[in-house]
PDB file of C-alpha atoms in Angstrom:
ATOM      1  CA  MET A1310      -0.001   0.000   0.000  1.00 53.00           C
ATOM      2  CA  LEU A1311       1.768   3.069  -1.239  1.00 56.00           C
ATOM      3  CA  PHE A1312      -0.661   5.721  -0.054  1.00 64.00           C
ATOM      4  CA  VAL A1313      -2.342   5.892   3.346  1.00 66.00           C
ATOM      5  CA  THR A1314      -5.333   8.046   4.085  1.00 77.00           C
ATOM      6  CA  ARG A1315      -5.099  10.608   6.808  1.00 77.00           C
ATOM      7  CA  THR A1316      -7.760   8.771   8.847  1.00 84.00           C
ATOM      8  CA  ARG A1317      -5.927   5.452   8.531  1.00 76.00           C
ATOM      9  CA  LEU A1318      -2.631   7.095   9.495  1.00 75.00           C
ATOM     10  CA  PHE A1319      -4.269   8.701  12.546  1.00 80.00           C
ATOM     11  CA  HIS A1320      -5.772   5.335  13.536  1.00 81.00           C
ATOM     12  CA  LEU A1321      -2.404   3.564  13.199  1.00 78.00           C
ATOM     13  CA  SER A1322      -0.630   6.296  15.171  1.00 82.00           C
ATOM     14  CA  THR A1323      -3.201   6.000  17.965  1.00 85.00           C
ATOM     15  CA  ARG A1324      -2.805   2.219  18.123  1.00 85.00           C
ATOM     16  CA  LEU A1325       0.980   2.598  18.189  1.00 81.00           C
ATOM     17  CA  ALA A1326       0.771   5.088  21.084  1.00 82.00           C
ATOM     18  CA  GLU A1327      -1.593   2.778  23.029  1.00 82.00           C
ATOM     19  CA  SER A1328       0.723  -0.153  22.438  1.00 84.00           C
ATOM     20  CA  ALA A1329       3.740   1.852  23.631  1.00 82.00           C
ATOM     21  CA  ALA A1330       1.857   2.905  26.774  1.00 82.00           C
ATOM     22  CA  ALA A1331       0.840  -0.707  27.515  1.00 81.00           C
ATOM     23  CA  SER A1332       4.436  -1.814  27.009  1.00 82.00           C
ATOM     24  CA  ALA A1333       5.722   0.873  29.378  1.00 81.00           C
ATOM     25  CA  GLU A1334       3.162  -0.152  32.005  1.00 79.00           C
ATOM     26  CA  ALA A1335       4.128  -3.816  31.660  1.00 76.00           C
ATOM     27  CA  ASN A1336       7.786  -2.888  32.038  1.00 75.00           C
ATOM     28  CA  ALA A1337       7.029  -0.863  35.194  1.00 78.00           C
ATOM     29  CA  LEU A1338       5.061  -3.783  36.673  1.00 75.00           C
ATOM     30  CA  LYS A1339       7.911  -6.158  35.851  1.00 74.00           C
ATOM     31  CA  THR A1340      10.309  -3.835  37.683  1.00 76.00           C
ATOM     32  CA  GLN A1341       8.020  -3.819  40.743  1.00 75.00           C
ATOM     33  CA  VAL A1342       7.812  -7.629  40.725  1.00 70.00           C
ATOM     34  CA  LEU A1343      11.598  -7.921  40.472  1.00 71.00           C
ATOM     35  CA  ALA A1344      12.071  -5.488  43.373  1.00 73.00           C
ATOM     36  CA  ALA A1345       9.608  -7.395  45.563  1.00 70.00           C
ATOM     37  CA  THR A1346      11.192 -10.692  44.554  1.00 69.00           C
ATOM     38  CA  SER A1347      14.647  -9.416  45.387  1.00 72.00           C
ATOM     39  CA  HIS A1348      13.400  -8.430  48.846  1.00 69.00           C
ATOM     40  CA  ASP A1349      11.740 -11.839  49.379  1.00 71.00           C
ATOM     41  CA  LEU A1350      14.879 -13.738  48.367  1.00 75.00           C
ATOM     42  CA  ARG A1351      17.476 -11.660  50.233  1.00 75.00           C
ATOM     43  CA  GLN A1352      16.292 -12.515  53.745  1.00 73.00           C
ATOM     44  CA  PRO A1353      16.380 -16.325  53.423  1.00 76.00           C
ATOM     45  CA  LEU A1354      19.773 -16.081  51.707  1.00 77.00           C
ATOM     46  CA  ALA A1355      21.156 -14.020  54.584  1.00 77.00           C
ATOM     47  CA  SER A1356      19.727 -16.485  57.104  1.00 77.00           C
ATOM     48  CA  MET A1357      21.210 -19.407  55.162  1.00 78.00           C
ATOM     49  CA  ALA A1358      24.658 -17.804  55.302  1.00 80.00           C
ATOM     50  CA  LEU A1359      24.345 -17.377  59.078  1.00 79.00           C
ATOM     51  CA  CYS A1360      23.198 -20.992  59.448  1.00 77.00           C
ATOM     52  CA  LEU A1361      26.176 -22.224  57.448  1.00 81.00           C
ATOM     53  CA  ASP A1362      28.518 -20.205  59.700  1.00 81.00           C
ATOM     54  CA  SER A1363      26.847 -21.733  62.741  1.00 81.00           C
ATOM     55  CA  ILE A1364      27.148 -25.257  61.302  1.00 81.00           C
ATOM     56  CA  GLU A1365      30.826 -24.689  60.575  1.00 83.00           C
ATOM     57  CA  THR A1366      31.499 -23.389  64.098  1.00 82.00           C
ATOM     58  CA  ALA A1367      29.513 -26.190  65.736  1.00 80.00           C
ATOM     59  CA  ALA A1368      31.353 -28.822  63.704  1.00 81.00           C
ATOM     60  CA  LYS A1369      34.751 -27.383  64.711  1.00 84.00           C
ATOM     61  CA  VAL A1370      33.955 -27.561  68.417  1.00 85.00           C
ATOM     62  CA  GLY A1371      31.927 -30.775  68.265  1.00 84.00           C
ATOM     63  CA  ASP A1372      28.652 -29.172  69.429  1.00 82.00           C
ATOM     64  CA  TRP A1373      26.332 -31.572  67.597  1.00 82.00           C
ATOM     65  CA  ARG A1374      23.149 -30.222  69.212  1.00 80.00           C
ATOM     66  CA  ARG A1375      23.920 -26.732  67.858  1.00 79.00           C
ATOM     67  CA  HIS A1376      24.899 -28.352  64.565  1.00 78.00           C
ATOM     68  CA  ALA A1377      21.513 -30.090  64.313  1.00 80.00           C
ATOM     69  CA  LEU A1378      19.593 -26.901  65.194  1.00 79.00           C
ATOM     70  CA  ALA A1379      21.486 -24.905  62.572  1.00 78.00           C
ATOM     71  CA  LEU A1380      20.837 -27.630  60.022  1.00 81.00           C
ATOM     72  CA  ALA A1381      17.091 -27.517  60.793  1.00 80.00           C
ATOM     73  CA  SER A1382      17.164 -23.716  60.362  1.00 79.00           C
ATOM     74  CA  LEU A1383      19.003 -24.108  57.067  1.00 80.00           C
ATOM     75  CA  LYS A1384      16.332 -26.521  55.836  1.00 81.00           C
ATOM     76  CA  SER A1385      13.607 -24.028  56.797  1.00 78.00           C
ATOM     77  CA  CYS A1386      15.410 -21.258  54.924  1.00 77.00           C
ATOM     78  CA  LEU A1387      15.700 -23.480  51.873  1.00 79.00           C
ATOM     79  CA  SER A1388      11.969 -24.188  52.082  1.00 77.00           C
ATOM     80  CA  VAL A1389      11.259 -20.447  52.199  1.00 76.00           C
ATOM     81  CA  MET A1390      13.520 -19.864  49.171  1.00 78.00           C
ATOM     82  CA  SER A1391      11.805 -22.648  47.230  1.00 77.00           C
ATOM     83  CA  GLY A1392       8.388 -21.194  48.002  1.00 74.00           C
ATOM     84  CA  SER A1393       9.496 -17.727  46.899  1.00 74.00           C
ATOM     85  CA  VAL A1394      10.893 -19.044  43.621  1.00 75.00           C
ATOM     86  CA  GLU A1395       7.675 -20.994  43.030  1.00 72.00           C
ATOM     87  CA  ARG A1396       5.565 -17.869  43.598  1.00 69.00           C
ATOM     88  CA  ILE A1397       7.780 -15.918  41.202  1.00 69.00           C
ATOM     89  CA  SER A1398       7.101 -18.484  38.499  1.00 68.00           C
ATOM     90  CA  ASN A1399       3.360 -18.204  39.179  1.00 64.00           C
ATOM     91  CA  VAL A1400       3.226 -14.404  38.722  1.00 63.00           C
ATOM     92  CA  SER A1401       2.395 -14.552  35.031  1.00 58.00           C
ATOM     93  CA  SER A1402      -0.229 -17.217  35.664  1.00 61.00           C
ATOM     94  CA  LEU A1403      -1.868 -15.047  38.318  1.00 57.00           C
ATOM     95  CA  GLN A1404      -2.098 -12.175  35.860  1.00 59.00           C
ATOM     96  CA  ASN A1405      -3.984 -14.462  33.476  1.00 58.00           C
ATOM     97  CA  ASP A1406      -6.254 -15.812  36.259  1.00 57.00           C
ATOM     98  CA  ALA A1407      -4.863 -19.282  35.480  1.00 56.00           C
ATOM     99  CA  VAL A1408      -3.831 -19.840  39.111  1.00 58.00           C
ATOM    100  CA  ARG A1409      -6.185 -19.220  42.006  1.00 68.00           C
ATOM    101  CA  ILE A1410      -4.857 -18.468  45.453  1.00 72.00           C
ATOM    102  CA  ALA A1411      -5.995 -21.393  47.575  1.00 80.00           C
ATOM    103  CA  VAL A1412      -7.409 -20.744  51.025  1.00 86.00           C
ATOM    104  CA  GLY A1413      -7.343 -23.527  53.567  1.00 89.00           C
ATOM    105  CA  SER A1414      -6.655 -24.420  57.168  1.00 88.00           C
ATOM    106  CA  VAL A1415      -3.208 -23.314  58.310  1.00 86.00           C
ATOM    107  CA  ASP A1416      -1.647 -24.467  61.579  1.00 84.00           C
ATOM    108  CA  LEU A1417      -0.114 -21.374  63.160  1.00 84.00           C
ATOM    109  CA  SER A1418       2.195 -23.464  65.334  1.00 83.00           C
ATOM    110  CA  ALA A1419       3.991 -24.789  62.253  1.00 83.00           C
ATOM    111  CA  THR A1420       4.168 -21.287  60.744  1.00 85.00           C
ATOM    112  CA  PHE A1421       5.543 -19.849  64.003  1.00 86.00           C
ATOM    113  CA  ASP A1422       8.092 -22.672  64.275  1.00 85.00           C
ATOM    114  CA  LYS A1423       9.311 -21.837  60.774  1.00 85.00           C
ATOM    115  CA  LEU A1424       9.490 -18.111  61.630  1.00 87.00           C
ATOM    116  CA  GLU A1425      11.614 -18.938  64.644  1.00 86.00           C
ATOM    117  CA  ARG A1426      13.974 -21.241  62.726  1.00 84.00           C
ATOM    118  CA  VAL A1427      14.399 -18.869  59.782  1.00 84.00           C
ATOM    119  CA  PHE A1428      14.988 -15.663  61.769  1.00 86.00           C
ATOM    120  CA  GLU A1429      16.686 -16.801  64.991  1.00 84.00           C
ATOM    121  CA  SER A1430      20.235 -16.659  63.587  1.00 82.00           C
ATOM    122  CA  GLN A1431      19.714 -13.186  62.160  1.00 82.00           C
ATOM    123  CA  ALA A1432      18.206 -11.933  65.432  1.00 83.00           C
ATOM    124  CA  GLU A1433      21.036 -13.443  67.452  1.00 82.00           C
ATOM    125  CA  LYS A1434      23.650 -11.811  65.234  1.00 81.00           C
ATOM    126  CA  LEU A1435      21.955  -8.429  65.779  1.00 80.00           C
ATOM    127  CA  ASN A1436      21.727  -8.995  69.562  1.00 81.00           C
ATOM    128  CA  ILE A1437      17.935  -8.980  69.335  1.00 81.00           C
ATOM    129  CA  ARG A1438      15.754 -11.404  71.232  1.00 80.00           C
ATOM    130  CA  LEU A1439      13.251 -13.039  68.871  1.00 81.00           C
ATOM    131  CA  SER A1440      10.263 -14.190  70.886  1.00 82.00           C
ATOM    132  CA  VAL A1441       7.572 -16.266  69.203  1.00 81.00           C
ATOM    133  CA  THR A1442       4.721 -17.084  71.572  1.00 79.00           C
ATOM    134  CA  ARG A1443       1.727 -19.291  70.971  1.00 73.00           C
ATOM    135  CA  PRO A1444      -1.538 -19.727  72.842  1.00 67.00           C
ATOM    136  CA  LYS A1445      -1.580 -22.607  75.310  1.00 68.00           C
ATOM    137  CA  ALA A1446      -4.294 -24.388  73.328  1.00 64.00           C
ATOM    138  CA  GLU A1447      -2.955 -26.926  70.854  1.00 67.00           C
ATOM    139  CA  GLY A1448      -3.892 -26.838  67.198  1.00 69.00           C
ATOM    140  CA  LEU A1449      -4.346 -23.129  66.605  1.00 79.00           C
ATOM    141  CA  VAL A1450      -5.658 -23.123  63.035  1.00 82.00           C
ATOM    142  CA  VAL A1451      -6.706 -20.211  60.846  1.00 83.00           C
ATOM    143  CA  SER A1452      -8.355 -20.130  57.446  1.00 86.00           C
ATOM    144  CA  THR A1453      -5.977 -18.393  55.007  1.00 88.00           C
ATOM    145  CA  ASN A1454      -3.434 -18.994  52.271  1.00 85.00           C
ATOM    146  CA  ASP A1455      -0.283 -20.431  53.844  1.00 85.00           C
ATOM    147  CA  ASP A1456       2.119 -18.723  51.408  1.00 82.00           C
ATOM    148  CA  ARG A1457       0.516 -15.296  51.723  1.00 83.00           C
ATOM    149  CA  LEU A1458       0.423 -15.565  55.538  1.00 86.00           C
ATOM    150  CA  TRP A1459       4.105 -16.517  55.509  1.00 84.00           C
ATOM    151  CA  ASP A1460       4.924 -13.561  53.248  1.00 82.00           C
ATOM    152  CA  VAL A1461       3.212 -11.094  55.598  1.00 84.00           C
ATOM    153  CA  LEU A1462       4.670 -12.499  58.831  1.00 87.00           C
ATOM    154  CA  ALA A1463       8.179 -12.928  57.384  1.00 85.00           C
ATOM    155  CA  ASN A1464       8.087  -9.364  56.041  1.00 83.00           C
ATOM    156  CA  LEU A1465       7.046  -7.988  59.440  1.00 85.00           C
ATOM    157  CA  VAL A1466       9.738  -9.913  61.319  1.00 86.00           C
ATOM    158  CA  SER A1467      12.368  -9.135  58.686  1.00 84.00           C
ATOM    159  CA  ASN A1468      11.572  -5.416  58.868  1.00 82.00           C
ATOM    160  CA  GLY A1469      11.533  -5.525  62.673  1.00 84.00           C
ATOM    161  CA  LEU A1470      15.043  -6.952  62.618  1.00 82.00           C
ATOM    162  CA  LYS A1471      16.246  -4.743  59.791  1.00 80.00           C
ATOM    163  CA  TYR A1472      15.143  -1.453  61.349  1.00 80.00           C
ATOM    164  CA  ALA A1473      16.087  -2.242  64.934  1.00 80.00           C
ATOM    165  CA  ASP A1474      18.609   0.097  66.516  1.00 77.00           C
ATOM    166  CA  PRO A1475      21.893  -1.862  66.517  1.00 69.00           C
ATOM    167  CA  SER A1476      23.249   0.186  69.435  1.00 77.00           C
ATOM    168  CA  ARG A1477      20.538  -1.131  71.756  1.00 74.00           C
ATOM    169  CA  ALA A1478      19.514  -4.659  72.611  1.00 65.00           C
ATOM    170  CA  GLY A1479      15.956  -5.224  71.501  1.00 65.00           C
ATOM    171  CA  TRP A1480      13.331  -7.812  70.790  1.00 67.00           C
ATOM    172  CA  VAL A1481      10.817  -8.729  68.125  1.00 68.00           C
ATOM    173  CA  LEU A1482       7.611 -10.306  69.373  1.00 72.00           C
ATOM    174  CA  VAL A1483       5.299 -12.497  67.296  1.00 73.00           C
ATOM    175  CA  ARG A1484       2.206 -13.651  69.135  1.00 72.00           C
ATOM    176  CA  ALA A1485      -1.042 -15.422  68.344  1.00 69.00           C
ATOM    177  CA  VAL A1486      -3.991 -14.902  70.649  1.00 69.00           C
ATOM    178  CA  SER A1487      -7.136 -16.984  70.484  1.00 67.00           C
ATOM    179  CA  LEU A1488     -10.196 -14.777  70.557  1.00 69.00           C
ATOM    180  CA  GLY A1489     -12.643 -17.566  71.177  1.00 63.00           C
TER     181      GLY A1489
END
């Protein structure tokens, strides 16, 4: 087509501008996802490094109880990393409504145990007491999405540790209270 009408040219220019705007928006969203992902992956990596240091020290002095605890923490950190990587791969599916966020029964005791194992080394290094308390009743269960709950709690604890004043001893408290 050698000649294009003014109307057709205007229409093509409009479509091109809309396409460029959509591309810019997609690029901005991708940048936000990468920033959030970077934040989610940094904390478990830092905890894993601390666990490895603890394992190395415990092995040198023959403290096998400390060795086993550090190994359990390392496994929890690896589980957190795996979950984060899995959620990253699901981002595009969520945008297409191909993946639904599942809601189910979540045992808070298991979630709190994982919080304690993942963050205890980091808190100890910062001279901060990490206190995770649970109600006396066994089997405290809530209806939520396990991954999203973990993301929120881990972000709160991570920020509590990150923004604590290093010149003062402090504590981070995570507590569940049964309301009936």
